[in-house]
Amino acid sequence: MSAIVEAEALGRWYGEVVGLGDLTVSIEPGITGLVGPNGAGKSTFMKLMVGELRPHRGSITVLGHRPFGSRPLYRRLGFCPQQDALYEHQSGRAFVRDIMRLAGFPRKEADRRAVAAMERVGLAEAMDRKVSDYSKGMRQRTRLAQAVAHDPEIIVADEPLTGLDPIARRQTLELFRALANDGKSVILSSHVLHEVESLTDTMVLIHRGRLLAQGNVRDVRRLINKHPSRVHLKARDPRGLASRLLDEPYVNAVSLSGDGEGLLVETLDVGTFHQRFAAVAGEADAGVRSLVSDDASLEAVFDYLVG
Amino acid sequence: MRARTHTEIYRPFRGAISASAARASTLAWSGVRVGFKRKLPMLFLFAIPLIATIVGAFQIQLKFDALSKELSFITADDADVQAKMANQFVANGLAELLGSVEQIILTTLGTLQFFVVLAMGWYGTGLIAEDKRLRAHLLYFARPITRWTYLRGKLGTVLFWGSCVVVGPVTVMCGTAVFASPEWSFLTDRWQLILKLEGYALLWVVVHALLVLAVSSVCRLRNQALAGLFGIYFLMSIAGELLAWLFDSANWRLLSLVRNFERLSEALFGIASGEVTWGLEASLWALAAFCGLCLVVLDAQIKKMELGR
Amino acid sequence: MKSSHAPTADGGTVPAAPGRPSSPAPSIVRLRGLVKSYGDVQALRGVDMDLPPGPVGLLGPNGAGKTTLISLLLGLLEPTAGEASVAGLTPTTRKSRVEIRKRVGYMPESDCLLPGMTAVELVSTLARLTGLGKQDAMTRAHEVLDYVELEEARYRPLDGYSTGMKQRLKLAQALVHDPDLLLLDEPTNGLDPKGRRHMLGLVEDLGRNQGKNVLLCSHLLPDVERTCDHVVVIVEGRAVLQGSIAELTAAEATRLRVQTDERDGDLWRALEERGYRCETPDEEPAMGPTQRGFLATLPDGRSDADEICAIAAQIDAPLLQIEPVRRSLEQVFLTAVDGRGEDQR
Amino acid sequence: MYLLELLRGAWLIYRMHLGTVVGSRRTIAALVLAAVPVVIAALAAHFGPDEIEGETFFVNIGLVLALGFSVPLLSVSLGVGVVASEAEGRTITYPFTRPIPRASLFLGRWLASLTLLAFLVGSCVLGMAMAANVRSTVPEEYVFQCLVACLMGVTVYSLGSAVIGTLFKRGLVIALGYAFAIEVLLSILPGSGRKLTLQHYLRSIFLDGREGRFGIDENIATTLLIPADDAMVRLWVTAGVLLVLGAYTVTRKQFVLSS
């Protein structure tokens, strides 16, 4: 699959403040989570992606276009900005309709799309009310509606889940999944890592304006050798299982937890562990109840890498 | 749950929470301290009032200086009649001189008017508007304070800055007069005048502070509020003058704050400006009504803020 | 505290009936049929609530009445009807409503911080507004700033603070008068993972170790799950669900979530042959070739996963995860909201 | 092709924002501002000294109040926000990530402001003419020329303010400073400095060789005004340059939005 976003030694400053230092990354189709601590440069990267800013060094192409002011690209891209700004005087529907007019649709078609998009983000009932009366979550969803209404190939969404209540969060996540199922690409940033993880395994981790990691979360976890992988087990007979596991060469350490049925395994070769565990547990007859690797999550990877 | 240690231990508070704390003054003082943080605007805002005060004080000093020279010259003469005449003359001159002190002070205040409104506006218009914009009032109203305390606190801050540019100069100039007058005569003979001057300055500040806060409470942005303040201030004067001219009745000038204070100073110090035709009570009523209006606006707005809107 | 849906339907078994002799220390917040209306609009339509000690999560969709409830607990509003007692005070008179705020600390959601001040100034001023003496206020300000780990920055103006520092400062000011009840409105808003963990660590410490009654409002249910013992769900002005999180999200005994790699399908088929019932998890609709595992119900008589391990070993599939299915707090919340929504219709 | 897209985009933006412009609070303020000179003119016409003719009255009041006050003030206050208000409101992202030329935002929003300005200034001039008619009938060509001068004035002033607003952060202050401090200073100073002011050309259009006939303020009368046609040409050229400058700026400039 060819990359949809290619950044090469990308840098952007705000005066003396660095937004993005030196970023080389290529993003492939599908859902990609853009994560990183505050001030890492996620928003700057997204702004460069949609051509709100121009790079100071390096280059960026999206679908083969240089984004700044590129009209062909804007037909294929939708952007949901982070800042809570809308044209306050109009209704959500009118807002999306006007934006769709700018996207090149005739009047009726624009209105049809606006209505469809507002329904899609769950604002069907509120769409004829003024934007200024909306709650924070509704405004966020209105911004999302204008980003998806024209059926773009790529949706870039900067923190699209902030301010949403759990119900709206769920709806929005479903919307992203549905978009991905339709073959669209979604690039989204969020601080809430487990939500990103529920959407996708592919992530781009930016830290201090540079690329820190990219790819599938589990693969990335396996690349981190500094910290042995930790797997939590629960069994009827944890001691038996523990002694059996200690015989395996890839297991570095096993410790028992206080409650008498938990077991913590540390291994530097988690791939083999998973591969062999079924056989080991089958032999041991220890009554395995659960097996959870608690540091294979995006959050754990994030912590190990960002520190 | 990941293990985590907090070596920094939370310590419970063992002291007492007093029921009668001076909460308003705490709030006022915190507002003043924020104002002190930025030095440059302070320099610009206070430079002109400061210069005017120094000039005023200098004038007063000069007058008394001249007087004391005459005095020493005359008392050197030992002839009885001449001495009596001289004393008479000195007393007259002194009275005239002392009378003109208030003239100097009021003129200085008149010239300063615009800068005073500017200074009070600069420091005051942000007080409530910024709170509203940043929703900082949520922090204040989560404390055991009432709306009235909040208002007093904010008023205190504006009064402080207003006093710096109005009551301060008046005090300095009165002080100069006291020290320059022979035998503290300004203090002993005319202490009522000093009180009246200070009272007048204080009233001036209070009324304008209320206006500043009322404007601040209806705006969301400080700049808007500042523009609004000047808008209202000048609009009232212009409307008063215009209506007075149109309907040929000077009473319309009651609309103008400036004119009302002129009337007040005429009554207090007997310095006629000629254009004021109505009675003192009318002016007092006008000022009271104006303050009442400001308070009503403030109360409504602060009520909304207390409810967290 | 026993978990229960819609206490009104339960005939008042939960919360405990007043005056019951066995009832423990009175809870800090006690609401009975609390109603608050603005004109014709009813924001709260009869809330019954007893706040258990420790950290409690307050959940609810937007517009459910959470903000009104917080204002009431802060003594900013007077209840229209019903009984309320906050820290032993009833917010019916103006005086007691002001008094309540000496016992309650509030961390608002919005930014709130005036530029120009420093952290020490802000916190000590707010402490003095609460009624602490001058020395007390300064000592306390430094203590709570230490507690939230605002180091040298406390002497700098707030203008340059990062989001994480601002949030911690807001927590510090809520703590300065050592209140019995802490109302935290979205304390993790806008924080990155590290900042969020820090904040949650503080909230947990306050609730669990320092004996504060913490009411945590958050849209991020995992945060609530992580820090709180209990939840209260408010929907359309009523507390439709309150109970302990551990009970509400108790694990099921016989359903396991099983995950391998690409061979998910193979294992699925192999398990079904042995009498397991397999299904795709419902909370995450399948997207393309799923690698997210499936749910397997154990056949009768089995209580562990040894057989699954054996089967996996036979077909040589790696085992990435075996875990008893647990209702997530999100599911609990969504069910509560849906149930309520249907009642209304 | 680009031009066609530009015009289409500008038209869409124009349609989007005409509503905003007409309904906003700023417009109401502008309406009040525009009404003030008319009210003053009406009052002056009624109560002023009797010996002044209608046309003299109209020319004087048109020069001072319409050309000298209303036109620059309204144009600046409405013109500065053309692009700047979108950048300050942080909504500029929406039009800029759509397949329209960036310049069409400038063009469209400026045209929307211009529509309102033309309406305001036009009614202002007509109101003044009506006020002057109380004294004696004002010749139609005076009114017409005043109208032309005012329309040219709002065009150039608003374009200039729009460009300033796009380029600088404190656009309003700079534009107001130019219109009311620098221009006034230049026209008071002797020498050719006044040829750099817009007022000079606007007066030329308005008076069109009739200066000195109405007992006008000496300063203006002694100014060597140029024929109206020349003035028109120069203003059009200025407007063209400003338009291109604005369009180019918007096309190239990156707007860093505070978050």
PDB file of C-alpha atoms in Angstrom, chain D residues 77-255:
ATOM      1  CA  SER D  77     -13.983  49.748  11.223  1.00  0.00           C
ATOM      2  CA  LEU D  78     -15.658  47.391   8.789  1.00  0.00           C
ATOM      3  CA  GLY D  79     -12.689  46.868   6.509  1.00  0.00           C
ATOM      4  CA  VAL D  80     -10.028  45.809   8.975  1.00  0.00           C
ATOM      5  CA  GLY D  81     -11.988  42.711   9.896  1.00  0.00           C
ATOM      6  CA  VAL D  82     -12.301  41.375   6.358  1.00  0.00           C
ATOM      7  CA  VAL D  83      -9.711  38.651   6.866  1.00  0.00           C
ATOM      8  CA  ALA D  84      -8.548  39.506  10.382  1.00  0.00           C
ATOM      9  CA  SER D  85     -11.858  38.641  12.022  1.00  0.00           C
ATOM     10  CA  GLU D  86     -11.673  35.129  10.586  1.00  0.00           C
ATOM     11  CA  ALA D  87      -8.123  34.755  11.819  1.00  0.00           C
ATOM     12  CA  GLU D  88      -8.991  36.084  15.274  1.00  0.00           C
ATOM     13  CA  GLY D  89     -12.098  33.935  15.438  1.00  0.00           C
ATOM     14  CA  ARG D  90      -9.921  31.021  14.320  1.00  0.00           C
ATOM     15  CA  THR D  91     -12.532  30.046  11.757  1.00  0.00           C
ATOM     16  CA  ILE D  92     -10.223  30.758   8.849  1.00  0.00           C
ATOM     17  CA  THR D  93      -9.335  27.069   8.755  1.00  0.00           C
ATOM     18  CA  TYR D  94     -12.695  26.225   7.252  1.00  0.00           C
ATOM     19  CA  PRO D  95     -12.496  28.236   4.016  1.00  0.00           C
ATOM     20  CA  PHE D  96      -8.778  27.557   3.713  1.00  0.00           C
ATOM     21  CA  THR D  97      -9.111  23.786   3.666  1.00  0.00           C
ATOM     22  CA  ARG D  98     -11.637  23.852   0.859  1.00  0.00           C
ATOM     23  CA  PRO D  99     -11.054  23.749  -2.881  1.00  0.00           C
ATOM     24  CA  ILE D 100     -11.408  27.472  -3.479  1.00  0.00           C
ATOM     25  CA  PRO D 101      -8.556  29.883  -4.114  1.00  0.00           C
ATOM     26  CA  ARG D 102      -7.437  31.465  -0.854  1.00  0.00           C
ATOM     27  CA  ALA D 103      -7.727  34.902  -2.414  1.00  0.00           C
ATOM     28  CA  SER D 104     -11.456  34.429  -2.838  1.00  0.00           C
ATOM     29  CA  LEU D 105     -11.841  34.731   0.937  1.00  0.00           C
ATOM     30  CA  PHE D 106     -10.383  38.222   0.739  1.00  0.00           C
ATOM     31  CA  LEU D 107     -12.379  39.174  -2.310  1.00  0.00           C
ATOM     32  CA  GLY D 108     -15.664  37.706  -1.149  1.00  0.00           C
ATOM     33  CA  ARG D 109     -15.569  39.092   2.355  1.00  0.00           C
ATOM     34  CA  TRP D 110     -14.392  42.472   1.145  1.00  0.00           C
ATOM     35  CA  LEU D 111     -17.259  42.646  -1.336  1.00  0.00           C
ATOM     36  CA  ALA D 112     -19.691  41.759   1.430  1.00  0.00           C
ATOM     37  CA  SER D 113     -18.337  44.591   3.572  1.00  0.00           C
ATOM     38  CA  LEU D 114     -18.365  46.918   0.589  1.00  0.00           C
ATOM     39  CA  THR D 115     -22.020  46.205  -0.055  1.00  0.00           C
ATOM     40  CA  LEU D 116     -22.892  47.276   3.442  1.00  0.00           C
ATOM     41  CA  LEU D 117     -20.565  50.259   3.307  1.00  0.00           C
ATOM     42  CA  ALA D 118     -22.044  51.454   0.028  1.00  0.00           C
ATOM     43  CA  PHE D 119     -25.486  51.197   1.479  1.00  0.00           C
ATOM     44  CA  LEU D 120     -24.536  53.036   4.658  1.00  0.00           C
ATOM     45  CA  VAL D 121     -22.598  55.807   2.998  1.00  0.00           C
ATOM     46  CA  GLY D 122     -25.146  56.186   0.221  1.00  0.00           C
ATOM     47  CA  SER D 123     -27.989  56.682   2.660  1.00  0.00           C
ATOM     48  CA  CYS D 124     -25.777  58.969   4.701  1.00  0.00           C
ATOM     49  CA  VAL D 125     -25.169  61.251   1.698  1.00  0.00           C
ATOM     50  CA  LEU D 126     -28.806  61.230   0.674  1.00  0.00           C
ATOM     51  CA  GLY D 127     -29.806  62.067   4.222  1.00  0.00           C
ATOM     52  CA  MET D 128     -27.444  64.997   4.246  1.00  0.00           C
ATOM     53  CA  ALA D 129     -28.795  66.185   0.922  1.00  0.00           C
ATOM     54  CA  MET D 130     -32.289  66.049   2.285  1.00  0.00           C
ATOM     55  CA  ALA D 131     -31.177  67.982   5.323  1.00  0.00           C
ATOM     56  CA  ALA D 132     -29.565  70.622   3.107  1.00  0.00           C
ATOM     57  CA  ASN D 133     -32.695  70.853   0.955  1.00  0.00           C
ATOM     58  CA  VAL D 134     -34.459  72.427   3.894  1.00  0.00           C
ATOM     59  CA  ARG D 135     -32.494  75.589   3.171  1.00  0.00           C
ATOM     60  CA  SER D 136     -32.532  75.609  -0.609  1.00  0.00           C
ATOM     61  CA  THR D 137     -32.450  72.937  -3.235  1.00  0.00           C
ATOM     62  CA  VAL D 138     -29.083  71.355  -3.772  1.00  0.00           C
ATOM     63  CA  PRO D 139     -28.215  70.748  -7.442  1.00  0.00           C
ATOM     64  CA  GLU D 140     -28.407  67.062  -8.284  1.00  0.00           C
ATOM     65  CA  GLU D 141     -24.895  66.932  -9.687  1.00  0.00           C
ATOM     66  CA  TYR D 142     -23.458  67.966  -6.324  1.00  0.00           C
ATOM     67  CA  VAL D 143     -25.256  65.128  -4.632  1.00  0.00           C
ATOM     68  CA  PHE D 144     -24.161  62.784  -7.384  1.00  0.00           C
ATOM     69  CA  GLN D 145     -20.540  63.811  -7.143  1.00  0.00           C
ATOM     70  CA  CYS D 146     -20.587  63.541  -3.396  1.00  0.00           C
ATOM     71  CA  LEU D 147     -22.001  60.059  -3.803  1.00  0.00           C
ATOM     72  CA  VAL D 148     -19.294  59.094  -6.294  1.00  0.00           C
ATOM     73  CA  ALA D 149     -16.565  60.492  -4.066  1.00  0.00           C
ATOM     74  CA  CYS D 150     -17.943  58.684  -1.049  1.00  0.00           C
ATOM     75  CA  LEU D 151     -18.257  55.371  -2.890  1.00  0.00           C
ATOM     76  CA  MET D 152     -14.712  55.681  -4.180  1.00  0.00           C
ATOM     77  CA  GLY D 153     -13.700  56.574  -0.661  1.00  0.00           C
ATOM     78  CA  VAL D 154     -15.208  53.503   0.960  1.00  0.00           C
ATOM     79  CA  THR D 155     -13.786  51.309  -1.796  1.00  0.00           C
ATOM     80  CA  VAL D 156     -10.217  52.444  -1.362  1.00  0.00           C
ATOM     81  CA  TYR D 157     -10.300  52.949   2.401  1.00  0.00           C
ATOM     82  CA  SER D 158     -11.873  49.570   3.068  1.00  0.00           C
ATOM     83  CA  LEU D 159      -9.472  47.832   0.705  1.00  0.00           C
ATOM     84  CA  GLY D 160      -6.554  49.502   2.398  1.00  0.00           C
ATOM     85  CA  SER D 161      -7.847  48.611   5.847  1.00  0.00           C
ATOM     86  CA  ALA D 162      -8.486  45.050   4.730  1.00  0.00           C
ATOM     87  CA  VAL D 163      -4.901  44.739   3.554  1.00  0.00           C
ATOM     88  CA  ILE D 164      -3.603  46.271   6.782  1.00  0.00           C
ATOM     89  CA  GLY D 165      -5.817  43.967   8.813  1.00  0.00           C
ATOM     90  CA  THR D 166      -4.507  40.983   6.897  1.00  0.00           C
ATOM     91  CA  LEU D 167      -0.896  41.970   7.290  1.00  0.00           C
ATOM     92  CA  PHE D 168      -0.701  43.220  10.857  1.00  0.00           C
ATOM     93  CA  LYS D 169      -1.897  42.040  14.223  1.00  0.00           C
ATOM     94  CA  ARG D 170      -3.103  45.381  15.488  1.00  0.00           C
ATOM     95  CA  GLY D 171      -4.676  46.327  12.191  1.00  0.00           C
ATOM     96  CA  LEU D 172      -7.437  48.462  13.630  1.00  0.00           C
ATOM     97  CA  VAL D 173      -5.057  50.769  15.442  1.00  0.00           C
ATOM     98  CA  ILE D 174      -2.779  51.116  12.438  1.00  0.00           C
ATOM     99  CA  ALA D 175      -5.620  51.782  10.021  1.00  0.00           C
ATOM    100  CA  LEU D 176      -7.299  54.282  12.341  1.00  0.00           C
ATOM    101  CA  GLY D 177      -3.942  55.907  12.884  1.00  0.00           C
ATOM    102  CA  TYR D 178      -3.429  56.238   9.174  1.00  0.00           C
ATOM    103  CA  ALA D 179      -6.884  57.583   8.425  1.00  0.00           C
ATOM    104  CA  PHE D 180      -7.165  60.039  11.281  1.00  0.00           C
ATOM    105  CA  ALA D 181      -3.635  60.935  12.248  1.00  0.00           C
ATOM    106  CA  ILE D 182      -1.282  60.536   9.313  1.00  0.00           C
ATOM    107  CA  GLU D 183      -3.705  61.730   6.647  1.00  0.00           C
ATOM    108  CA  VAL D 184      -4.751  64.741   8.690  1.00  0.00           C
ATOM    109  CA  LEU D 185      -1.132  65.592   9.410  1.00  0.00           C
ATOM    110  CA  LEU D 186      -0.127  65.265   5.779  1.00  0.00           C
ATOM    111  CA  SER D 187      -2.947  67.463   4.565  1.00  0.00           C
ATOM    112  CA  ILE D 188      -2.160  70.181   7.087  1.00  0.00           C
ATOM    113  CA  LEU D 189       1.540  70.288   6.286  1.00  0.00           C
ATOM    114  CA  PRO D 190       2.505  72.491   3.368  1.00  0.00           C
ATOM    115  CA  GLY D 191       4.110  70.885   0.338  1.00  0.00           C
ATOM    116  CA  SER D 192       3.120  67.937  -1.757  1.00  0.00           C
ATOM    117  CA  GLY D 193       2.572  65.631   1.195  1.00  0.00           C
ATOM    118  CA  ARG D 194      -1.155  65.858   0.738  1.00  0.00           C
ATOM    119  CA  LYS D 195      -0.873  64.189  -2.612  1.00  0.00           C
ATOM    120  CA  LEU D 196      -0.190  61.034  -0.649  1.00  0.00           C
ATOM    121  CA  THR D 197      -3.541  61.212   1.112  1.00  0.00           C
ATOM    122  CA  LEU D 198      -6.739  59.665  -0.132  1.00  0.00           C
ATOM    123  CA  GLN D 199      -8.688  62.656   1.107  1.00  0.00           C
ATOM    124  CA  HIS D 200      -6.977  64.841  -1.457  1.00  0.00           C
ATOM    125  CA  TYR D 201      -8.307  62.780  -4.341  1.00  0.00           C
ATOM    126  CA  LEU D 202     -11.722  62.290  -2.827  1.00  0.00           C
ATOM    127  CA  ARG D 203     -12.082  66.052  -2.418  1.00  0.00           C
ATOM    128  CA  SER D 204     -10.969  66.508  -5.987  1.00  0.00           C
ATOM    129  CA  ILE D 205     -13.748  64.237  -7.172  1.00  0.00           C
ATOM    130  CA  PHE D 206     -16.320  65.924  -5.000  1.00  0.00           C
ATOM    131  CA  LEU D 207     -15.446  69.515  -5.812  1.00  0.00           C
ATOM    132  CA  ASP D 208     -14.317  68.940  -9.395  1.00  0.00           C
ATOM    133  CA  GLY D 209     -12.875  72.410  -9.939  1.00  0.00           C
ATOM    134  CA  ARG D 210     -15.474  74.286  -7.917  1.00  0.00           C
ATOM    135  CA  GLU D 211     -13.305  74.823  -4.878  1.00  0.00           C
ATOM    136  CA  GLY D 212     -13.198  78.293  -3.468  1.00  0.00           C
ATOM    137  CA  ARG D 213     -16.797  79.013  -4.366  1.00  0.00           C
ATOM    138  CA  PHE D 214     -18.376  78.018  -1.146  1.00  0.00           C
ATOM    139  CA  GLY D 215     -16.384  79.816   1.462  1.00  0.00           C
ATOM    140  CA  ILE D 216     -14.880  76.538   2.470  1.00  0.00           C
ATOM    141  CA  ASP D 217     -12.321  76.142   5.137  1.00  0.00           C
ATOM    142  CA  GLU D 218      -9.184  77.825   3.861  1.00  0.00           C
ATOM    143  CA  ASN D 219      -7.075  74.787   4.200  1.00  0.00           C
ATOM    144  CA  ILE D 220      -9.092  72.918   1.639  1.00  0.00           C
ATOM    145  CA  ALA D 221      -9.626  75.848  -0.657  1.00  0.00           C
ATOM    146  CA  THR D 222      -5.948  76.573  -0.987  1.00  0.00           C
ATOM    147  CA  THR D 223      -5.206  72.953  -1.647  1.00  0.00           C
ATOM    148  CA  LEU D 224      -4.425  72.530  -5.296  1.00  0.00           C
ATOM    149  CA  LEU D 225      -7.037  69.957  -6.155  1.00  0.00           C
ATOM    150  CA  ILE D 226      -6.777  68.066  -9.413  1.00  0.00           C
ATOM    151  CA  PRO D 227      -9.490  67.396 -11.999  1.00  0.00           C
ATOM    152  CA  ALA D 228     -12.006  64.781 -10.989  1.00  0.00           C
ATOM    153  CA  ASP D 229     -11.201  62.456 -13.872  1.00  0.00           C
ATOM    154  CA  ASP D 230      -7.517  62.307 -12.983  1.00  0.00           C
ATOM    155  CA  ALA D 231      -8.389  61.692  -9.369  1.00  0.00           C
ATOM    156  CA  MET D 232     -10.710  58.872 -10.384  1.00  0.00           C
ATOM    157  CA  VAL D 233      -7.981  57.215 -12.416  1.00  0.00           C
ATOM    158  CA  ARG D 234      -5.478  57.429  -9.593  1.00  0.00           C
ATOM    159  CA  LEU D 235      -7.909  56.043  -7.044  1.00  0.00           C
ATOM    160  CA  TRP D 236      -8.829  53.155  -9.334  1.00  0.00           C
ATOM    161  CA  VAL D 237      -5.163  52.369  -9.777  1.00  0.00           C
ATOM    162  CA  THR D 238      -4.665  52.490  -6.006  1.00  0.00           C
ATOM    163  CA  ALA D 239      -7.643  50.229  -5.489  1.00  0.00           C
ATOM    164  CA  GLY D 240      -6.322  47.805  -8.077  1.00  0.00           C
ATOM    165  CA  VAL D 241      -2.912  47.691  -6.468  1.00  0.00           C
ATOM    166  CA  LEU D 242      -4.431  47.185  -3.023  1.00  0.00           C
ATOM    167  CA  LEU D 243      -6.706  44.453  -4.308  1.00  0.00           C
ATOM    168  CA  VAL D 244      -3.820  42.555  -5.874  1.00  0.00           C
ATOM    169  CA  LEU D 245      -1.743  43.092  -2.753  1.00  0.00           C
ATOM    170  CA  GLY D 246      -4.512  41.800  -0.519  1.00  0.00           C
ATOM    171  CA  ALA D 247      -5.197  38.798  -2.704  1.00  0.00           C
ATOM    172  CA  TYR D 248      -1.523  37.972  -2.877  1.00  0.00           C
ATOM    173  CA  THR D 249      -1.040  38.353   0.872  1.00  0.00           C
ATOM    174  CA  VAL D 250      -3.938  36.057   1.629  1.00  0.00           C
ATOM    175  CA  THR D 251      -2.672  33.515  -0.854  1.00  0.00           C
ATOM    176  CA  ARG D 252       0.773  33.393   0.683  1.00  0.00           C
ATOM    177  CA  LYS D 253       0.358  34.230   4.357  1.00  0.00           C
ATOM    178  CA  GLN D 254       0.171  31.523   7.007  1.00  0.00           C
ATOM    179  CA  PHE D 255      -2.217  32.328   9.782  1.00  0.00           C
TER     180      PHE D 255
END
